[in-house]
Amino acid sequence: MKKTYSIRSILIIGFLAVMVPMLLFMLINHFYARDIVREKVTETYRNTLDIFVGQADTNLEEITNYLIKMSIMDVDVGMLMSFPMDNDMYTLTKIRIDTKLKRDVDVYNVIDSVFLFHEGDTILGTNSDYNRTRDIITTHMRDRLNSVEKPADVNRQWDVRYDQRMEGSFFLMNSVEVRNGLYAGAIIRIQDINAMLSRQWRDGDIGYTGILLRDDDRLKELLTDDMPQLGEESNLITNNPYIQGTDAETGQSYLVMSRPSRAVNIAYQVMVPEQALLKELIFFRNVALFAPIGLFLLLTLYMLLLRNMLFKPFHELILGMKKLSLGMLDVRLKRGKTIEFQFLGDTFNMMAEQIKTLKIDVYEEQLRVKQGELRQLQAQINPHFYMNSLNIIYNLAALKDTESVKRMSLHLADYFRFIMKVNRDTITLGEELSHIDNYITIQKMRFPDRLDCKIEVAEQLRSFPVAALTIQPFVENAIIHGFKNRRKLFVIVISASKEQTADGRQILKAVVSDNGTGFDEEVLEGLQRKQYVSQSGSNSTGLGIMNVMDRLTLLYGQAATVRFRNKSNENGEGGAEVTITIPETREGERKDV
């Protein structure tokens, strides 16, 4: 089956065929550029983080080496436990050690405190509160020594400690045994390490940094503050260049890079907002995102312009042609805004006016032909009845029944007065029945006591419009053919009823029946085919019946029908029955010829 397309659909399809590939190219280019920038920038950040983690681990190892050297090479440290604690030599040695520790704290700026600890005394150099720091050292050194079976197992190992008395709460502690329960150790605050890490990324608020406690490749607890809370995927240490996570509260997307320390069970983590990472691509991103909206707006304006300039005039032209094809000849088009549609509109209006004029001329010609045919049929039926009526008067005059001739003449005068007065297509059913009554009266004068006619029509039906001389010819035909050679009373019954069709139109159903001999089979078949055949023994040509059928067809078309049949009853008596169906003519309605 061949498909058809409208101009509108073709234009839209063509526009989309150009726009969709362009849009896809822009989107693919945007995502590709974003991935490249993300990869390159994160590679730089990752390298920076690796350098920092390596330097931090080197610092921890250097501090451990410093503690080992101090425990081995420092004479004062080695001699301290040789003197009793209440001895002056112990006091002098302690003062010299205290001076050295304070000096060494300033040399290693990452160290918060350096100390010598044994159960009886603690010597330290610190950048924090002296007494509070001493209490912290005492508490946690005892905990370190008691946490393992052999205190020597804690030597030279950094571990993470928590104490609310320490600023930042979390810190790293390491210690090296000198001899006889004397330990040299150091404390590094986690927040100081994080401060050095933050300086690498805080310029321009690039991202967030943090230090976390780890268990193998899984991050357990945040040891610093000020870090967005992401999903579980950000708590893993993988070989991937980065992990992408989203803040559930703000919806901000971050690139997370985590690197473990080889010196202690902590990991360093950096979170870089993707928006900051891709800030150089904001313009291209906006172009990729808003270009479809702009193109859609352009398409909308373009379609509105085409609608007003092309589609709407086309639609009006097609609609006008459809109306014109349905016979609505008064339709006219407005003048278009373009030269082309002005020409089409003027041509259409001129063509519609010519068609209207031509159809009116043809219709008027058809009406004239129709009126001529009706006059011809009327001229045929009038002499036919006139000759029969003169024959009746002749017979009465031969019988010298002058009174009957007078009455006959009066009724005949009324009859022909009605005939000559009727100069229209339709009359009322009451006028038709009055005319039939005159006709029956004339026939009764011809056949006294042998003919009767019953009119069973309700009063409200007598105003129904019917064609002139529609029922009378069938009454006349019944008398001519059904009444002959009868000794019994010949009865003609005229009845009428009104029915309603499915489309709401009222129709009149008139029935003319008699108790005569009925139609011959050959004649009945001919009438049903609208071909009249003379009955046997009759010289009638059936001019009246065919005249009525032709006039009904001219006036009502196929809506009017005439049906013939022979009836029979239980007594074996029959007769002819003619059913005439006539539609109601509505005001202003015309029938096609």
XYZ file of C-alpha atoms in Angstrom:
593
model
C 0.000 0.000 0.000
C 1.430 3.348 -1.008
C 1.933 5.735 1.903
C 1.030 9.396 1.688
C 2.602 12.226 3.646
C 1.477 15.765 4.326
C 3.725 18.733 3.635
C 3.826 19.433 7.373
C 5.095 15.935 8.214
C 7.710 16.095 5.445
C 9.039 19.436 6.721
C 9.137 18.213 10.328
C 10.876 14.966 9.353
C 13.419 16.878 7.302
C 14.092 19.317 10.126
C 14.537 16.484 12.627
C 16.804 14.619 10.190
C 19.193 17.574 10.380
C 18.763 18.471 14.049
C 18.938 15.021 15.673
C 22.401 14.080 14.299
C 23.692 17.545 15.205
C 22.283 17.239 18.704
C 23.728 13.742 19.155
C 27.128 14.966 17.976
C 27.059 17.826 20.493
C 26.083 15.508 23.337
C 28.722 12.902 22.446
C 31.362 15.618 22.115
C 30.359 17.054 25.496
C 30.593 13.718 27.311
C 33.851 12.824 25.572
C 35.431 16.166 26.492
C 34.187 15.818 30.062
C 35.742 12.361 30.405
C 39.058 13.571 28.971
C 39.215 16.574 31.309
C 38.167 14.454 34.272
C 40.853 11.887 33.497
C 43.628 14.407 33.010
C 42.771 16.575 36.006
C 42.313 13.616 38.340
C 45.640 12.256 37.146
C 47.285 15.497 38.273
C 45.488 15.435 41.609
C 46.296 11.762 42.087
C 49.979 12.374 41.479
C 49.935 15.245 43.978
C 48.221 13.036 46.539
C 50.740 10.229 45.962
C 53.638 12.672 46.495
C 52.080 13.951 49.720
C 51.379 10.443 51.072
C 54.921 9.368 50.218
C 56.364 12.449 51.932
C 54.155 11.901 55.004
C 55.270 8.269 55.300
C 58.910 9.402 54.891
C 58.432 11.895 57.713
C 57.010 9.169 59.955
C 59.945 6.910 59.153
C 62.410 9.740 59.856
C 60.788 10.402 63.205
C 61.006 6.694 64.013
C 64.688 6.737 63.074
C 65.160 9.818 65.221
C 63.708 7.975 68.213
C 65.944 4.988 67.560
C 69.052 7.169 67.313
C 68.109 9.021 70.447
C 67.710 5.760 72.363
C 71.065 4.447 71.134
C 73.357 7.417 70.634
C 72.246 10.040 73.160
C 74.479 9.701 76.250
C 72.114 11.482 78.608
C 69.229 9.256 77.585
C 71.402 6.183 78.052
C 72.660 7.385 81.506
C 69.311 8.594 82.888
C 68.149 5.315 84.429
C 71.630 4.822 86.008
C 70.859 7.422 88.675
C 68.265 7.245 91.380
C 65.366 9.612 90.788
C 66.150 11.603 93.944
C 69.797 12.010 92.949
C 71.144 15.361 91.715
C 72.731 13.670 88.728
C 69.289 12.438 87.666
C 67.964 15.973 87.913
C 70.822 17.480 85.899
C 70.543 14.788 83.239
C 66.764 15.319 83.050
C 67.275 19.063 82.511
C 69.696 18.457 79.656
C 67.261 15.940 78.037
C 64.332 18.321 78.451
C 66.297 21.058 76.609
C 67.127 18.685 73.752
C 63.493 17.531 73.416
C 62.178 21.078 73.204
C 64.753 21.801 70.514
C 63.876 18.705 68.522
C 60.122 19.519 68.577
C 60.853 22.740 66.744
C 63.061 20.911 64.210
C 60.312 18.438 63.223
C 57.403 20.817 62.698
C 54.913 17.974 62.189
C 55.629 16.583 65.691
C 53.418 17.822 68.514
C 55.410 16.204 71.332
C 58.636 14.192 71.940
C 58.984 12.383 75.270
C 60.850 9.951 77.474
C 58.556 7.787 79.589
C 58.955 5.363 82.429
C 56.620 4.515 85.267
C 58.205 6.944 87.624
C 58.600 10.023 85.431
C 57.853 11.602 82.037
C 60.140 14.075 80.276
C 58.748 15.830 77.168
C 59.022 18.698 74.766
C 55.659 19.820 73.307
C 53.895 22.516 71.345
C 50.708 21.960 73.353
C 49.764 22.335 77.012
C 52.574 20.672 79.001
C 50.632 19.154 81.875
C 47.703 17.950 79.743
C 50.094 16.428 77.226
C 52.063 14.685 79.992
C 48.850 13.138 81.346
C 47.893 11.985 77.856
C 51.323 10.403 77.329
C 51.169 8.642 80.679
C 47.693 7.245 80.004
C 48.355 5.982 76.479
C 51.887 4.653 77.077
C 50.547 2.503 79.894
C 47.756 1.382 77.567
C 50.266 0.560 74.805
C 52.450 -1.437 77.199
C 49.485 -3.312 78.638
C 47.741 -3.989 75.311
C 50.209 -6.718 74.246
C 51.821 -9.636 76.035
C 55.322 -8.354 75.343
C 55.793 -4.592 75.606
C 58.641 -4.834 73.151
C 56.101 -5.688 70.409
C 54.864 -2.083 70.344
C 58.329 -0.697 69.570
C 58.720 1.340 66.419
C 55.020 1.055 65.445
C 52.754 4.029 64.819
C 49.169 3.561 65.925
C 46.072 5.740 65.984
C 44.925 6.994 69.355
C 41.819 8.828 70.579
C 41.653 11.170 73.557
C 39.217 14.007 74.110
C 41.902 15.968 75.957
C 43.952 16.166 72.746
C 43.077 18.941 70.331
C 41.345 17.233 67.423
C 40.914 14.094 69.605
C 42.851 11.783 67.225
C 46.649 11.486 67.119
C 49.471 9.138 66.130
C 51.823 7.691 68.750
C 55.112 5.764 68.443
C 57.687 4.663 70.994
C 61.090 2.943 71.111
C 62.382 1.137 74.226
C 65.699 2.470 75.490
C 66.388 0.136 78.464
C 65.020 -0.861 81.847
C 61.415 0.355 81.125
C 62.473 3.670 79.628
C 60.811 4.541 76.282
C 61.433 7.355 73.817
C 58.342 8.375 71.883
C 56.569 10.992 69.766
C 53.024 12.243 69.215
C 51.661 13.700 65.963
C 48.190 15.221 65.864
C 46.005 13.995 62.956
C 44.650 17.497 62.402
C 48.188 18.829 61.826
C 48.788 16.273 59.061
C 45.381 17.113 57.557
C 46.220 20.823 57.686
C 49.307 20.203 55.511
C 47.209 18.039 53.177
C 44.468 20.669 52.923
C 46.908 23.355 51.818
C 47.376 21.411 48.582
C 43.666 21.749 47.620
C 42.111 24.508 49.695
C 43.285 27.340 47.429
C 40.161 28.448 45.574
C 38.046 25.935 47.513
C 38.936 23.160 45.104
C 37.866 20.265 47.304
C 37.847 18.510 50.670
C 40.590 16.525 52.413
C 40.443 14.040 55.240
C 42.280 11.269 57.064
C 40.455 8.044 57.820
C 41.149 4.948 59.893
C 41.391 1.919 57.647
C 41.141 -1.821 57.943
C 43.042 -3.261 54.988
C 41.254 -1.855 51.901
C 38.205 -0.557 53.726
C 37.860 2.833 55.415
C 36.280 2.601 58.853
C 36.159 6.008 60.549
C 36.772 9.641 59.681
C 39.524 11.069 61.909
C 39.048 14.690 60.796
C 36.078 17.004 60.298
C 34.534 18.870 57.382
C 34.026 16.058 54.841
C 30.839 15.397 52.809
C 29.135 12.108 53.613
C 28.982 10.000 50.468
C 27.788 6.471 49.828
C 29.458 3.205 50.752
C 31.334 3.114 47.453
C 33.581 5.974 48.678
C 34.765 3.888 51.680
C 36.793 1.490 49.530
C 40.435 1.733 48.524
C 40.781 0.474 44.957
C 43.247 0.644 42.106
C 40.871 2.827 40.120
C 42.058 6.383 39.437
C 39.019 7.693 41.283
C 35.590 6.775 42.659
C 32.537 8.872 41.856
C 30.140 9.580 44.716
C 27.187 11.863 45.440
C 26.321 13.805 48.577
C 22.813 12.700 49.600
C 22.023 16.065 51.219
C 23.190 18.484 48.525
C 23.186 16.199 45.488
C 26.702 17.397 44.644
C 28.830 14.914 42.710
C 32.427 14.316 43.841
C 35.476 12.498 42.518
C 37.050 10.635 45.457
C 40.751 9.632 45.556
C 42.049 7.590 48.497
C 45.639 6.494 49.195
C 46.712 4.286 52.153
C 49.759 4.994 54.310
C 52.419 2.298 54.464
C 53.591 3.513 57.882
C 50.301 3.456 59.792
C 46.780 2.062 59.331
C 45.307 5.321 58.004
C 44.373 6.553 54.523
C 44.445 10.005 53.016
C 41.358 11.026 51.051
C 40.629 13.912 48.707
C 37.139 14.818 47.423
C 37.035 17.121 44.443
C 33.627 18.524 43.350
C 32.984 17.548 39.778
C 31.603 21.016 39.147
C 34.947 22.562 40.131
C 36.809 19.916 38.167
C 34.874 20.677 35.001
C 34.520 24.411 35.496
C 36.406 25.063 32.282
C 33.757 23.070 30.408
C 30.781 24.942 31.814
C 30.313 26.938 28.623
C 30.427 23.850 26.434
C 28.188 21.983 28.845
C 25.643 24.781 28.783
C 25.790 24.842 25.005
C 25.207 21.086 24.863
C 22.333 21.285 27.349
C 20.596 24.436 26.171
C 21.182 24.067 22.440
C 18.271 21.580 22.126
C 15.991 24.019 23.946
C 17.033 26.872 21.664
C 16.647 24.700 18.595
C 13.237 23.566 19.811
C 12.173 27.199 20.214
C 13.450 27.972 16.720
C 11.555 24.970 15.379
C 8.408 26.147 17.169
C 8.698 29.643 15.700
C 9.455 28.130 12.313
C 6.396 25.858 12.510
C 4.181 28.762 13.630
C 5.384 30.801 10.678
C 4.739 27.904 8.305
C 1.336 27.357 9.892
C 0.233 30.937 9.307
C 1.813 31.297 5.884
C 1.368 27.797 4.441
C -0.476 25.168 6.474
C -3.470 27.291 7.487
C -4.201 28.587 3.950
C -3.752 25.027 2.630
C -6.158 23.696 5.251
C -8.732 26.370 4.430
C -8.388 25.586 0.721
C -8.839 21.832 1.283
C -11.772 22.429 3.638
C -13.384 24.738 1.088
C -12.983 22.133 -1.652
C -14.553 19.459 0.592
C -17.529 21.720 1.328
C -17.851 22.532 -2.336
C -17.857 18.818 -3.208
C -20.687 18.308 -0.675
C -22.822 20.900 -2.438
C -22.181 23.846 -0.092
C -21.886 26.394 -2.870
C -21.864 29.466 -0.602
C -18.393 28.739 0.798
C -15.786 31.418 0.030
C -12.104 31.738 0.991
C -10.443 34.744 2.594
C -7.680 36.479 0.710
C -4.304 35.000 1.611
C -1.262 36.887 2.880
C 0.969 35.737 0.051
C 0.648 36.347 -3.692
C 0.286 32.636 -4.404
C -2.564 32.073 -1.942
C -4.270 35.299 -2.992
C -4.334 33.937 -6.530
C -5.583 30.508 -5.343
C -8.259 32.102 -3.134
C -9.550 34.413 -5.861
C -9.573 31.556 -8.386
C -11.415 29.266 -5.934
C -14.042 31.926 -5.137
C -14.592 32.644 -8.835
C -14.891 28.914 -9.583
C -17.356 28.398 -6.685
C -19.504 31.313 -7.934
C -19.525 29.882 -11.462
C -20.471 26.425 -10.175
C -23.245 27.913 -8.070
C -24.603 29.882 -11.031
C -24.355 26.858 -13.327
C -26.051 24.544 -10.835
C -28.865 27.026 -10.250
C -29.391 27.244 -14.008
C -29.382 23.452 -14.313
C -31.728 23.082 -11.347
C -34.136 25.647 -12.706
C -34.060 23.861 -16.059
C -34.788 20.584 -14.307
C -37.683 22.199 -12.461
C -39.082 23.451 -15.738
C -38.799 19.961 -17.202
C -40.413 18.513 -14.104
C -43.288 20.976 -14.249
C -43.745 20.211 -17.920
C -43.939 16.496 -17.212
C -46.449 17.080 -14.422
C -48.590 19.257 -16.679
C -48.438 16.608 -19.354
C -49.520 13.925 -16.895
C -52.243 16.187 -15.580
C -53.400 16.845 -19.103
C -53.551 13.087 -19.666
C -55.592 12.261 -16.592
C -58.164 15.063 -16.900
C -59.574 14.068 -20.353
C -59.516 10.428 -19.244
C -61.881 11.081 -16.343
C -63.845 13.658 -18.346
C -64.716 11.127 -21.030
C -65.879 8.590 -18.414
C -68.048 11.229 -16.733
C -69.710 12.276 -20.060
C -70.453 8.611 -20.694
C -72.284 8.460 -17.346
C -74.321 11.593 -18.146
C -75.176 10.164 -21.567
C -76.516 6.974 -20.012
C -78.605 8.930 -17.492
C -79.992 11.133 -20.240
C -80.890 8.020 -22.252
C -82.892 6.840 -19.261
C -84.549 10.285 -19.137
C -83.490 10.644 -15.481
C -83.200 14.395 -15.544
C -82.820 14.771 -11.777
C -79.872 12.442 -11.796
C -78.416 14.322 -14.755
C -78.696 17.558 -12.765
C -77.041 16.106 -9.665
C -74.450 14.463 -11.852
C -73.702 17.744 -13.547
C -73.354 19.576 -10.221
C -70.959 16.952 -8.806
C -69.101 16.867 -12.077
C -68.797 20.656 -11.978
C -67.391 20.482 -8.420
C -65.027 17.761 -9.517
C -63.638 19.685 -12.460
C -63.609 22.894 -10.480
C -61.266 21.135 -8.083
C -59.192 19.823 -10.984
C -58.823 23.250 -12.572
C -58.228 24.954 -9.230
C -55.345 22.681 -8.269
C -52.302 24.274 -9.839
C -49.702 23.068 -7.352
C -47.737 19.900 -6.762
C -49.292 18.971 -3.418
C -52.659 19.345 -1.677
C -53.919 18.156 1.693
C -55.202 14.647 2.213
C -58.574 16.141 3.205
C -58.887 17.887 -0.175
C -58.049 14.637 -1.969
C -60.685 12.733 0.058
C -63.347 15.392 -0.691
C -62.571 15.015 -4.367
C -62.887 11.219 -4.064
C -66.233 11.673 -2.300
C -67.538 13.654 -5.302
C -66.268 10.949 -7.610
C -67.934 8.164 -5.573
C -71.218 10.111 -5.509
C -71.149 10.301 -9.293
C -70.435 6.550 -9.532
C -73.218 5.727 -7.066
C -75.683 7.558 -9.344
C -74.530 5.297 -12.119
C -74.726 2.110 -10.010
C -77.372 2.715 -7.341
C -77.408 0.310 -4.366
C -74.470 -1.620 -5.756
C -71.494 0.520 -4.699
C -70.258 1.821 -1.382
C -67.082 3.576 -0.232
C -65.816 3.762 3.364
C -63.236 6.433 4.281
C -61.462 5.526 7.543
C -59.082 8.441 8.027
C -58.564 10.270 11.325
C -59.170 13.994 11.347
C -55.579 14.860 12.320
C -54.283 13.114 9.181
C -56.388 15.174 6.764
C -53.827 18.038 6.849
C -51.004 15.800 5.621
C -49.653 17.057 2.252
C -50.013 14.654 -0.692
C -49.687 14.914 -4.464
C -52.914 15.927 -6.238
C -54.959 13.013 -7.659
C -52.839 10.360 -5.929
C -55.530 8.135 -4.376
C -58.473 8.821 -6.749
C -57.019 6.910 -9.745
C -56.746 3.742 -7.624
C -60.373 4.135 -6.513
C -61.376 4.574 -10.149
C -59.300 1.523 -11.151
C -61.031 -0.571 -8.457
C -64.465 0.389 -9.797
C -63.475 -0.293 -13.390
C -61.860 -3.704 -12.831
C -63.194 -5.055 -9.534
C -66.837 -4.039 -9.867
C -67.672 -5.634 -13.189
C -70.149 -8.574 -13.329
C -70.836 -8.358 -9.590
C -74.268 -8.747 -8.024
C -73.110 -8.260 -4.439
C -72.454 -4.870 -2.895
C -69.019 -3.637 -4.001
C -67.238 -1.946 -1.101
C -64.128 0.219 -1.355
C -62.250 1.016 1.876
C -59.827 3.942 2.112
C -57.675 4.067 5.278
C -54.605 6.024 6.318
C -52.049 6.010 9.129
C -48.907 7.924 9.947
C -45.560 6.337 10.820
C -42.071 7.605 11.662
C -38.843 6.462 10.012
C -35.437 5.975 11.679
C -34.295 9.467 10.631
C -37.336 11.116 12.256
C -39.284 11.749 9.027
C -43.099 11.355 9.089
C -44.636 9.191 6.332
C -48.265 8.682 5.344
C -49.373 5.140 4.641
C -52.639 5.146 2.611
C -54.401 1.856 1.760
C -57.127 1.408 -0.939
C -58.763 -2.021 -0.795
C -61.924 -3.601 -2.183
C -63.811 -6.897 -2.101
C -63.711 -7.410 -5.833
C -62.004 -9.994 -8.032
C -58.469 -8.731 -7.390
C -55.581 -8.490 -9.850
C -54.792 -11.133 -12.403
C -51.453 -12.809 -11.639
C -49.899 -11.496 -14.845
C -51.121 -7.971 -14.115
C -49.933 -8.159 -10.487
C -46.429 -9.191 -11.523
C -46.304 -6.365 -14.051
C -47.425 -3.770 -11.498
C -44.827 -4.946 -9.014
C -42.222 -4.391 -11.739
C -43.824 -0.991 -12.520
C -44.948 -2.343 -15.890
C -48.718 -2.174 -16.344
C -50.455 -5.027 -18.175
C -54.166 -4.833 -19.133
C -56.427 -7.233 -17.289
C -58.216 -9.838 -19.305
C -61.452 -8.676 -20.855
C -60.547 -5.021 -20.322
C -59.594 -2.403 -22.848
C -58.039 -0.132 -20.173
C -54.500 0.963 -20.736
C -53.827 1.621 -16.993
C -53.073 5.238 -17.754
C -54.251 6.439 -14.298
C -52.073 4.054 -12.254
C -48.924 4.646 -14.280
C -49.606 8.370 -14.164
C -49.699 8.322 -10.342
C -46.507 6.261 -10.066
C -44.641 8.580 -12.425
C -45.780 11.714 -10.585
C -44.801 10.265 -7.182
C -41.354 9.461 -8.525
C -40.984 12.981 -9.874
C -42.104 14.602 -6.617
C -40.568 12.342 -3.968
C -37.974 10.198 -5.677
C -37.466 6.729 -4.201
C -38.986 7.778 -0.861
C -42.537 7.243 -2.216
C -43.685 3.681 -2.976
C -46.773 1.946 -4.375
C -47.334 -1.742 -3.572
C -49.988 -4.054 -5.000
C -51.326 -7.358 -3.688
C -54.392 -9.602 -3.654
C -55.966 -10.280 -0.290
C -58.151 -13.143 0.952
C -60.184 -13.755 4.077
C -61.682 -16.732 5.921
C -64.875 -16.629 3.844
C -62.907 -17.135 0.666
C -63.543 -13.596 -0.507
C -60.625 -11.661 -1.942
C -60.030 -8.350 -3.527
C -57.263 -5.963 -4.481
C -55.195 -3.873 -2.087
C -52.951 -0.950 -2.960
C -50.612 0.573 -0.343
C -49.251 4.047 -1.051
C -46.384 5.448 1.046
C -45.837 9.212 0.855
C -43.098 11.038 2.847
C -43.762 14.336 4.537
C -42.303 17.276 2.628
C -40.389 19.554 4.992
C -40.398 23.294 4.663
C -37.804 24.511 2.180
C -36.965 20.961 1.088
C -36.523 20.203 -2.612
C -36.408 16.835 -4.281
C -33.823 15.973 -6.900
C -35.305 15.175 -10.238
